[in-house]
PDB file of C-alpha atoms and ligand atoms in Angstrom:
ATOM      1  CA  UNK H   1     111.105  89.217 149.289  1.00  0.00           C
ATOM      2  CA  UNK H   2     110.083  92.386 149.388  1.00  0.00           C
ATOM      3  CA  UNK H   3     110.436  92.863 145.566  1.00  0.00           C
ATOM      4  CA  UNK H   4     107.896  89.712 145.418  1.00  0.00           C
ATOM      5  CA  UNK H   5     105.177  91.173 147.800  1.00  0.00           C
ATOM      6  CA  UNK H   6     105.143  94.400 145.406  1.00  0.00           C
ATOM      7  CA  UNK H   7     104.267  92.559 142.298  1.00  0.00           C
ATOM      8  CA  UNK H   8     101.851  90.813 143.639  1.00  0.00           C
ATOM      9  CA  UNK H   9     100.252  93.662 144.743  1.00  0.00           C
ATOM     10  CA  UNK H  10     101.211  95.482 141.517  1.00  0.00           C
ATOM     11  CA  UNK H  11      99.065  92.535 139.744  1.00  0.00           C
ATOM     12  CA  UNK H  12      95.713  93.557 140.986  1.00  0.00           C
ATOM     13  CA  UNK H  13      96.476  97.444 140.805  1.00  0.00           C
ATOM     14  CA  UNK H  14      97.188  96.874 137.072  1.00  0.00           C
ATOM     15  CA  UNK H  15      93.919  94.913 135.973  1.00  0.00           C
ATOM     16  CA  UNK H  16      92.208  97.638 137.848  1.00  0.00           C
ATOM     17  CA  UNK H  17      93.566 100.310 136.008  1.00  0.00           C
ATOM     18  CA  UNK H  18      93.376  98.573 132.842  1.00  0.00           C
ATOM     19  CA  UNK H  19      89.899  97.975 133.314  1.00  0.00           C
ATOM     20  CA  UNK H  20      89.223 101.327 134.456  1.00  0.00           C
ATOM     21  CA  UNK H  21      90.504 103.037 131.745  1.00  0.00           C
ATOM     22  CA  UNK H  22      88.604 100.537 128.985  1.00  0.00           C
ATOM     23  CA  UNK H  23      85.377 100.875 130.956  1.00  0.00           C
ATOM     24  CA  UNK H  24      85.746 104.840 130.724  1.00  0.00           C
ATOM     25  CA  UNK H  25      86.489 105.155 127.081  1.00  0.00           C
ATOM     26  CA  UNK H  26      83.951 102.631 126.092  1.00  0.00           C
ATOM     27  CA  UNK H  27      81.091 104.931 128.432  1.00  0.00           C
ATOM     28  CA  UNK H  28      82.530 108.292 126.598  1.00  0.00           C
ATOM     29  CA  UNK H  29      82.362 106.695 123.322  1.00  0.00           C
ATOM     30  CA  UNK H  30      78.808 105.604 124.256  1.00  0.00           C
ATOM     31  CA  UNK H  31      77.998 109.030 125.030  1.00  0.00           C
ATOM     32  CA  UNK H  32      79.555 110.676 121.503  1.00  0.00           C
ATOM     33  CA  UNK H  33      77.734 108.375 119.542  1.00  0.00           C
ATOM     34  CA  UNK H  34      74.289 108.823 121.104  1.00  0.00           C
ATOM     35  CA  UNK H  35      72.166 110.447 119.062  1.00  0.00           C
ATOM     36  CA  UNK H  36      68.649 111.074 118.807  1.00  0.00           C
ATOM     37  CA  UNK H  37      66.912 108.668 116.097  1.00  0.00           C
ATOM     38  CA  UNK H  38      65.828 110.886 112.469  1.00  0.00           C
ATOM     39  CA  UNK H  39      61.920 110.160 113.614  1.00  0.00           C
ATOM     40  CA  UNK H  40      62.468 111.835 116.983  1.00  0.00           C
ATOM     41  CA  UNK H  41      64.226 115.049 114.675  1.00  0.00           C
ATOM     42  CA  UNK H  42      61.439 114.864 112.420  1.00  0.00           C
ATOM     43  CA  UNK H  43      58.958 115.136 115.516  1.00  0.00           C
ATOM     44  CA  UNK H  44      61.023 117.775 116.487  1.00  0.00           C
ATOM     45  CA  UNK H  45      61.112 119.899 113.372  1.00  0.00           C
ATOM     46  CA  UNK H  46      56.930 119.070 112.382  1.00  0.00           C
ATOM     47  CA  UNK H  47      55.746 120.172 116.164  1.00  0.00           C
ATOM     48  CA  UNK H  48      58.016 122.309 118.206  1.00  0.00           C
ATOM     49  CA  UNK H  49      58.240 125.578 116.952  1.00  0.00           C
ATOM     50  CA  UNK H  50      60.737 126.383 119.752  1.00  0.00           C
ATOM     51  CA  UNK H  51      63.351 123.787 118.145  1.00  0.00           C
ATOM     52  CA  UNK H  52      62.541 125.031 114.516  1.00  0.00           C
ATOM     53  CA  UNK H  53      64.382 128.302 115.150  1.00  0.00           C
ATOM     54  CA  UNK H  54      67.326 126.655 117.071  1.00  0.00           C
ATOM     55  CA  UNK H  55      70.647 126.744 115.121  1.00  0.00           C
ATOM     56  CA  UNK H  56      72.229 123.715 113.619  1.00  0.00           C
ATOM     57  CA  UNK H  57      74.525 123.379 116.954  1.00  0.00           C
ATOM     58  CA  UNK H  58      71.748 123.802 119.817  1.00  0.00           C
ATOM     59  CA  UNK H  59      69.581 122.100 117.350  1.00  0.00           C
ATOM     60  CA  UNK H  60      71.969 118.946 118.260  1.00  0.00           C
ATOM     61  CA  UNK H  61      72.293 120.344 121.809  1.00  0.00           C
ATOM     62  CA  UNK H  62      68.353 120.071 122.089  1.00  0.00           C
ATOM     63  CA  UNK H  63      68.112 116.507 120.875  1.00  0.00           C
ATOM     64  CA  UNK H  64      70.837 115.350 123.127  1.00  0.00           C
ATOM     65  CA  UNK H  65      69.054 117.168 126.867  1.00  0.00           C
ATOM     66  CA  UNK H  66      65.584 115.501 125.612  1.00  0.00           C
ATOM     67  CA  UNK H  67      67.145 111.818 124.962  1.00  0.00           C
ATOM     68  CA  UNK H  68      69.502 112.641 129.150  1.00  0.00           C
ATOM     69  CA  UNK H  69      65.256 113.782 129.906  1.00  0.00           C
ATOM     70  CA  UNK H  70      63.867 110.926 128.865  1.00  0.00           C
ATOM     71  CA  UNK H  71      66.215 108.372 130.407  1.00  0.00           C
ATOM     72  CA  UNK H  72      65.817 109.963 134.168  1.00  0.00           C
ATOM     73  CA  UNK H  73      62.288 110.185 133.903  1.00  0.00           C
ATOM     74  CA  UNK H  74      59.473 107.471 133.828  1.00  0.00           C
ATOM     75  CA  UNK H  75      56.690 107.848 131.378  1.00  0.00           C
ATOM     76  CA  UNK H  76      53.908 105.890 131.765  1.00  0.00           C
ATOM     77  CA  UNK H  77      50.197 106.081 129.957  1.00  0.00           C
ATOM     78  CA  UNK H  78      47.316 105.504 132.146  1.00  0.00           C
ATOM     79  CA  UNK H  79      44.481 103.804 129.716  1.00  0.00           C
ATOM     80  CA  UNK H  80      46.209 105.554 126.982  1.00  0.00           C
ATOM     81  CA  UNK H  81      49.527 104.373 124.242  1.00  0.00           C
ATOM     82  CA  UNK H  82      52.635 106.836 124.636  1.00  0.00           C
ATOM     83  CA  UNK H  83      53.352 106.904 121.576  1.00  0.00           C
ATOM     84  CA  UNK H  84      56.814 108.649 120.379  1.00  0.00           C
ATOM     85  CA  UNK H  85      55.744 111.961 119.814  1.00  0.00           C
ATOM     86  CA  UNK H  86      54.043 111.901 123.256  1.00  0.00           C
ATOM     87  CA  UNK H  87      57.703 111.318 124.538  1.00  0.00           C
ATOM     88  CA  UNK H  88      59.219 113.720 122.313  1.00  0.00           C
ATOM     89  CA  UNK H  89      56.628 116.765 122.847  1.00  0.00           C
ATOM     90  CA  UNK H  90      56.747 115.870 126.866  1.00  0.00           C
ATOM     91  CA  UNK H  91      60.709 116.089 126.373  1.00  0.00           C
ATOM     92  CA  UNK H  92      60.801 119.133 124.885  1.00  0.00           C
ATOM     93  CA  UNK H  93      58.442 120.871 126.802  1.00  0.00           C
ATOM     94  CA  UNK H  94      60.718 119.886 129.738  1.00  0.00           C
ATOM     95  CA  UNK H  95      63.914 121.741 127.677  1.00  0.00           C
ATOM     96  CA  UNK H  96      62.499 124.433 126.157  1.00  0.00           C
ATOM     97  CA  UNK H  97      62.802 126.354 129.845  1.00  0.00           C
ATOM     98  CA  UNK H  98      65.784 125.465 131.413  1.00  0.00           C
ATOM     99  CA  UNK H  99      67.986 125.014 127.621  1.00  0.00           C
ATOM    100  CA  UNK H 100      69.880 127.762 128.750  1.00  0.00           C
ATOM    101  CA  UNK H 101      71.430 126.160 131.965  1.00  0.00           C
ATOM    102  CA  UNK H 102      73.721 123.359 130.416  1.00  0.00           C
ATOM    103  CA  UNK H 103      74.116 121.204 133.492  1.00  0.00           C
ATOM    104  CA  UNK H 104      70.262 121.666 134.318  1.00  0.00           C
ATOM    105  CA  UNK H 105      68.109 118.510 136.140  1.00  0.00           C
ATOM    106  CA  UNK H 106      64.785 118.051 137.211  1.00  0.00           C
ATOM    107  CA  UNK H 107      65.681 117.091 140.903  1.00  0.00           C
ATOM    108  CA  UNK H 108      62.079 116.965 141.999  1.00  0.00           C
ATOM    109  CA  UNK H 109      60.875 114.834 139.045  1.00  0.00           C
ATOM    110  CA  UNK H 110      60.799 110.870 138.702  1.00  0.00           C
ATOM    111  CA  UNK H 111      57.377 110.032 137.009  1.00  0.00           C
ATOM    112  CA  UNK H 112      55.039 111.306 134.871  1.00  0.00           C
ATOM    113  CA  UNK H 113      51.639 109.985 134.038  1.00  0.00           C
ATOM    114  CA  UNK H 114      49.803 110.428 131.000  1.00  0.00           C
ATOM    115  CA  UNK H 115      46.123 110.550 130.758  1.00  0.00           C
ATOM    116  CA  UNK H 116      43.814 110.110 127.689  1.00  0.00           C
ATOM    117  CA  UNK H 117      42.345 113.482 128.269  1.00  0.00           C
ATOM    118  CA  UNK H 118      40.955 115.019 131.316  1.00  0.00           C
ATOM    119  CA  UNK H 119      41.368 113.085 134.558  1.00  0.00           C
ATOM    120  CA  UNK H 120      39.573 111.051 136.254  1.00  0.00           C
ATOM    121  CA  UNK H 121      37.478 113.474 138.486  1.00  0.00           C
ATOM    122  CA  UNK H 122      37.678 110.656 141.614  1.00  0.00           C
ATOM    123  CA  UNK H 123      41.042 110.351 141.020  1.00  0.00           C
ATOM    124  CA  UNK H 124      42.678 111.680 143.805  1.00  0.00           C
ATOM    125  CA  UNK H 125      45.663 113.848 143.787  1.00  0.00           C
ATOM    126  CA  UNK H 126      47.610 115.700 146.215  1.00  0.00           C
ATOM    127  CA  UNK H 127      48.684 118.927 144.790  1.00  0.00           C
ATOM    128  CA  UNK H 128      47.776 121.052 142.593  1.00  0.00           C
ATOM    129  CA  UNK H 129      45.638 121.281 139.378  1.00  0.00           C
ATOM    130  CA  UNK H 130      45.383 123.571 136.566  1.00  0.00           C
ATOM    131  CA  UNK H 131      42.295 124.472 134.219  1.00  0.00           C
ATOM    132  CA  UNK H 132      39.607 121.872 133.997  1.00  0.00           C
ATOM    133  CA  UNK H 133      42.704 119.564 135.131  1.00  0.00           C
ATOM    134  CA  UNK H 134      44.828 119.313 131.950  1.00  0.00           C
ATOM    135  CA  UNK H 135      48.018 119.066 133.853  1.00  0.00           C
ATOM    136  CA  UNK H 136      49.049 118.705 137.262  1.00  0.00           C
ATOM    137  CA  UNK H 137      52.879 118.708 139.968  1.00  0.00           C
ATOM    138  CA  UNK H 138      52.441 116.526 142.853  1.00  0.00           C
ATOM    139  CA  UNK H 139      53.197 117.776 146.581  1.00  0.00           C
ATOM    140  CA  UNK H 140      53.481 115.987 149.812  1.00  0.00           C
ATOM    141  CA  UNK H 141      52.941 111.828 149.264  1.00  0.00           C
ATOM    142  CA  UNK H 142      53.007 112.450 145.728  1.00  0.00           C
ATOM    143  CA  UNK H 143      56.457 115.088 145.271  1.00  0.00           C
ATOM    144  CA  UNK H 144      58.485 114.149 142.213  1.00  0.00           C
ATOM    145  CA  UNK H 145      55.044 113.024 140.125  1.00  0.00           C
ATOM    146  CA  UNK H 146      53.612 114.918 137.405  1.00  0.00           C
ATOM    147  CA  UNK H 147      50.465 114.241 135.663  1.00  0.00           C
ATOM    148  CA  UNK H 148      50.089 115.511 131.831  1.00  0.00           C
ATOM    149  CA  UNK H 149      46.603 115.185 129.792  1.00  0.00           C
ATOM    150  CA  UNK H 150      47.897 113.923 126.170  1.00  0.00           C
ATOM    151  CA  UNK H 151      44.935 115.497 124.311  1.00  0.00           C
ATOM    152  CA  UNK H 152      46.424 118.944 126.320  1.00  0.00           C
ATOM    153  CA  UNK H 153      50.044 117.833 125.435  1.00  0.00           C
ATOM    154  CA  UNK H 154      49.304 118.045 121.485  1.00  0.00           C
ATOM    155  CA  UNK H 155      46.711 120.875 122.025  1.00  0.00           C
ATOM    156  CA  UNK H 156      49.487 123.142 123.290  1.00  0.00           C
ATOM    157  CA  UNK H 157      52.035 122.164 120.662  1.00  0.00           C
ATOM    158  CA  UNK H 158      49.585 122.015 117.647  1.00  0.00           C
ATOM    159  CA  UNK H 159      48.667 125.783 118.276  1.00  0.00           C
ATOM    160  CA  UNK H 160      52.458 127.264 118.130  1.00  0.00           C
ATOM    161  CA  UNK H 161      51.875 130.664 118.890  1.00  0.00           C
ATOM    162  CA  UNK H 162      48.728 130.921 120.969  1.00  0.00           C
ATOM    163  CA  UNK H 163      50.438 131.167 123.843  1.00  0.00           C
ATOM    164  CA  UNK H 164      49.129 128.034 125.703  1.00  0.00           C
ATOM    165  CA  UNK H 165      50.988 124.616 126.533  1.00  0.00           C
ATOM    166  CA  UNK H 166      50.076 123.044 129.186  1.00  0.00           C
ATOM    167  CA  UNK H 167      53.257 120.913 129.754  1.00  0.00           C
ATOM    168  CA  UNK H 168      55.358 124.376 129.589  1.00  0.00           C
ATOM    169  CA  UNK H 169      52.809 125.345 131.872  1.00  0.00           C
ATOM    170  CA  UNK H 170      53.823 122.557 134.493  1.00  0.00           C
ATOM    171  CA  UNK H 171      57.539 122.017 134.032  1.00  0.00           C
ATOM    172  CA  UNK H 172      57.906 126.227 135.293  1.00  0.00           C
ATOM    173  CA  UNK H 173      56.161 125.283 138.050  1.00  0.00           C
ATOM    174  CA  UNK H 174      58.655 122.433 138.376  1.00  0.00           C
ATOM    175  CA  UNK H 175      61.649 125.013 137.710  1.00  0.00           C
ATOM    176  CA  UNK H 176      59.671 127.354 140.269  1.00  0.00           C
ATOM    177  CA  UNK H 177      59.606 124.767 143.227  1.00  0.00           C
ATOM    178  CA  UNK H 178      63.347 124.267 143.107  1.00  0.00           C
ATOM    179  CA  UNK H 179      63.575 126.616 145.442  1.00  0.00           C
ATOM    180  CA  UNK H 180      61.099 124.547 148.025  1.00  0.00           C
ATOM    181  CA  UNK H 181      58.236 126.248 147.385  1.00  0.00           C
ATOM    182  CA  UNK H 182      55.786 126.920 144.416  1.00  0.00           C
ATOM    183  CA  UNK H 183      55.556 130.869 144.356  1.00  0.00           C
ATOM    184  CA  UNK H 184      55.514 132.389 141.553  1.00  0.00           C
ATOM    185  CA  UNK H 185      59.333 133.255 142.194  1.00  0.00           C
ATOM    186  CA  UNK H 186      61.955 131.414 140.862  1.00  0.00           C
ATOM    187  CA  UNK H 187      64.428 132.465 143.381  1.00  0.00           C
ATOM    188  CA  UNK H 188      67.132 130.209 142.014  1.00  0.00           C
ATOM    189  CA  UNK H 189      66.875 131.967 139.073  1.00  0.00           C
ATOM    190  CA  UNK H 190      66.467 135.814 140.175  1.00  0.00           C
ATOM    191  CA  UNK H 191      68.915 137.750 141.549  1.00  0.00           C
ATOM    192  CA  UNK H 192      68.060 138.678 145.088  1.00  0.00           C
ATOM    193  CA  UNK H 193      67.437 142.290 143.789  1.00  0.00           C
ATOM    194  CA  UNK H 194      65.165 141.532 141.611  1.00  0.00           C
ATOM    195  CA  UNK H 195      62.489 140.033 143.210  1.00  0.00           C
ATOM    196  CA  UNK H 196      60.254 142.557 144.490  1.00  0.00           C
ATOM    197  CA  UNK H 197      60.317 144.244 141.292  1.00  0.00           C
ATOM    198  CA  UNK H 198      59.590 140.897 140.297  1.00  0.00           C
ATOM    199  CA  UNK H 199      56.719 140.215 142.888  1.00  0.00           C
ATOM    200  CA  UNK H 200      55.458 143.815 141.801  1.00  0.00           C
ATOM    201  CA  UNK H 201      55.449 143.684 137.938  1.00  0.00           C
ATOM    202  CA  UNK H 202      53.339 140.188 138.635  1.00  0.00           C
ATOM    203  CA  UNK H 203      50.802 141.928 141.252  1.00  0.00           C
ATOM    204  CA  UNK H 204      50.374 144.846 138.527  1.00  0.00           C
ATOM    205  CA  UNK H 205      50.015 142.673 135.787  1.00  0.00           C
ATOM    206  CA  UNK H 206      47.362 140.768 137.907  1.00  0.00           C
ATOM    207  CA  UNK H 207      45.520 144.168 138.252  1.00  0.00           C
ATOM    208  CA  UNK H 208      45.518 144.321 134.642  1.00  0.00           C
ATOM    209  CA  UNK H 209      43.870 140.745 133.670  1.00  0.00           C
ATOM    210  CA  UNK H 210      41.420 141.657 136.422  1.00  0.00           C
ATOM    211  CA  UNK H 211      40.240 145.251 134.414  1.00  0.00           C
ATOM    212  CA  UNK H 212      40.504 142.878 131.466  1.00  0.00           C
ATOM    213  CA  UNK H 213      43.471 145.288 129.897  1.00  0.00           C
ATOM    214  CA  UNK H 214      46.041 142.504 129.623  1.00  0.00           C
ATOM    215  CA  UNK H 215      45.991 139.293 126.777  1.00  0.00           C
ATOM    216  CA  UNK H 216      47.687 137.091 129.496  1.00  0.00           C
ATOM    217  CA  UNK H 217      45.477 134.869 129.978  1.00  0.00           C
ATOM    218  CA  UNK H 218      43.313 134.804 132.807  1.00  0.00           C
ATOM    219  CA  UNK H 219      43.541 131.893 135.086  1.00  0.00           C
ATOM    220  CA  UNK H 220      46.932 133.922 135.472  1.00  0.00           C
ATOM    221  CA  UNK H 221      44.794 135.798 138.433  1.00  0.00           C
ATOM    222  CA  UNK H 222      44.391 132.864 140.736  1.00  0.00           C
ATOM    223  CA  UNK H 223      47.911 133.659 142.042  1.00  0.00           C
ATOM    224  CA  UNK H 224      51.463 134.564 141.346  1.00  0.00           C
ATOM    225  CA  UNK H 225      52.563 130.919 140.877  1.00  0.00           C
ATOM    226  CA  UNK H 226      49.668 130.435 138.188  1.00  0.00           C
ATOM    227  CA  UNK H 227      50.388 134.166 137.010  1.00  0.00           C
ATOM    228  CA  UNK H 228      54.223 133.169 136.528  1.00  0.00           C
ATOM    229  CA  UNK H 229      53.445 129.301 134.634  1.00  0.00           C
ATOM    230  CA  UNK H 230      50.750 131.222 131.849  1.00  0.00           C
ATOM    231  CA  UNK H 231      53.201 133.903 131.269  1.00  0.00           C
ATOM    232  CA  UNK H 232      56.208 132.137 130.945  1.00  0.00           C
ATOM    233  CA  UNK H 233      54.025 129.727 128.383  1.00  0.00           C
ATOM    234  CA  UNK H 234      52.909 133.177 126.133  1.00  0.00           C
ATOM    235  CA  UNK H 235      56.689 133.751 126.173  1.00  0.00           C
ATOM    236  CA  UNK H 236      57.873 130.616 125.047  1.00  0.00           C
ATOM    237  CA  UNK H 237      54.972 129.981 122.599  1.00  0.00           C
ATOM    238  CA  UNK H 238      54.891 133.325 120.931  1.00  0.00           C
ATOM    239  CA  UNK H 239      58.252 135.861 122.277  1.00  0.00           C
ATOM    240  CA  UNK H 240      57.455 138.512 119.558  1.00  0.00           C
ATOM    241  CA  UNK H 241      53.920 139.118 120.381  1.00  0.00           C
ATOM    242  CA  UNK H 242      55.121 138.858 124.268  1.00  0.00           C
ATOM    243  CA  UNK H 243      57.843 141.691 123.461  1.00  0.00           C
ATOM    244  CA  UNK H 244      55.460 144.156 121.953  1.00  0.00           C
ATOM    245  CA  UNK H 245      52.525 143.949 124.543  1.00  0.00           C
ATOM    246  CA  UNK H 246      54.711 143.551 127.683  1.00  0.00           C
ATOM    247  CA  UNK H 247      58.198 145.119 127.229  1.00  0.00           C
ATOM    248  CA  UNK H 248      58.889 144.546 131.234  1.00  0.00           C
ATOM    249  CA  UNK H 249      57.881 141.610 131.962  1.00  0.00           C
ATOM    250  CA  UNK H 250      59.351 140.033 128.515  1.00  0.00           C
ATOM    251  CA  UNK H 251      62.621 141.771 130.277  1.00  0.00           C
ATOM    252  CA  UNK H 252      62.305 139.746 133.439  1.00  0.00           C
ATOM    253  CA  UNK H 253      61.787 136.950 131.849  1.00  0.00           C
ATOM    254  CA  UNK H 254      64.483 136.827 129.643  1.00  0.00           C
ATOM    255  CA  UNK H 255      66.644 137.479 132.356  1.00  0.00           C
ATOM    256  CA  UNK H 256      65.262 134.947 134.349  1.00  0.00           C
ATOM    257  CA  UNK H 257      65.476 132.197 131.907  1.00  0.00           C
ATOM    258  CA  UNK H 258      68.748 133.394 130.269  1.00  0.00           C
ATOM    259  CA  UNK H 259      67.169 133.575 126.805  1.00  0.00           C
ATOM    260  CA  UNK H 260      68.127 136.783 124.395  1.00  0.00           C
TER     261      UNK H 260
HETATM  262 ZN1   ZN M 301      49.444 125.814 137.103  1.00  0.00          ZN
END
């Protein structure tokens, strides 16, 4: 009797299993096989300059964290196509940052509207906007929404090495607010002894835009969150020239986003 009660039981145990194990193998092999279409790599190669200097391996590392980007987050034009460079250039704008941490999400990001250029001046937006409103990160009602001008989106990709891109520009403040507020100090990301040096290389730095002796550029004076999104664009866009004209703060920032 017993014997009967523990195959029947055994019955639905087994199926379960069975299916278990097909159901994981077919998702893993799903995964493996992904890959990101030759269009998207020839997007890749023609406009991120970032990518171009990537090895073969992180070269496929790259592709794979913009197609796990682009199927969290909602992309959605307002009066304007997304076309698939849009998605690929918004992608890797979001990557370029954070490719050093493997396991890296944007928790604080679910949608991101695209604009035909500047916004809509009525439009109204709570958070906070950048230069002549190319690019904005939601707070309060609108947390988790991020508004991107596509004219700014190619503008900043088109001229590799002038050390402007707007996107960068709002995904670090993205990276920045991880730590609840938008500051200037990625706290997550800097060890707890090095943030006043931190908080002082920015306020000296500051001084230095403001007696027009520094090439960072100057809408980096409105605070230390804005100071901390322009530079962190210069370095991403153009690392060499960053080097040479600001040996400490290239230093921070390499530490802080785990780039040699
Ligand atoms: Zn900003």
């Amino acid at each position: 009797m017993l014997g009967k009660v523990f195959i029947i039981l055994l019955i639905p145990v087994t199926i379960y299993v069975v299916y278990y194990l097909l159901n994981r193998t077919a998702k893993n092999s799903k995964t493996i096989k992904r890959v990101l279409s030759d269009q998207g790599k020839e997007i890749l190669e023609e406009e991120v300059a970032y990518y171009r200097q990537l090895s073969g391996q992180d070269k496929q590392e790259f592709e794979m964290r913009c197609l796990k980007f682009l199927d969290t987050v909602k992309i959605e034009g307002v009066g304007v196509e997304i076309e698939l460079k849009d998605y690929m250039m918004i992608a890797a704008s979001a990557i370029i940052p954070i490719f050093a941490f493997k396991n890296w999400t944007y928790p604080n990001l679910t949608n991101i509207m695209v604009y035909p250029s500047q916004f809509n001046s009525t439009y109204q937006f709570e958070g906070h906007a950048d230069r002549n409103i190319m690019g904005m990160v939601g707070e309060g009602a609108m947390n988790g929404q991020m508004i991107l001008s596509k004219s700014a989106l190619a503008y900043g990709f088109k001229n590799a090495g002038d050390g402007h891109n707007t996107a960068i520009h709002e995904f670090v403040h993205l990276i920045d607010k991880t730590d609840g507020t938008v500051d200037g100090i990625p706290e997550n990301l800097l060890d707890k002894t090095g943030v006043i040096p931190f908080m002082n290389l920015i306020r000296e730095e500051i001084n230095k835009i403001k007696a027009n002796k520094s090439d960072i550029d100057a809408y980096g004076m409105t605070s230390p969150a804005e100071f901390f999104a322009v530079a962190s664009e210069y370095f991403f866009e153009n690392p060499e020239k960053f080097k040479l004209n600001h040996p400490e703060l290239y230093r921070s920032l390499s530490e802080i986003f785990e780039q040699s």
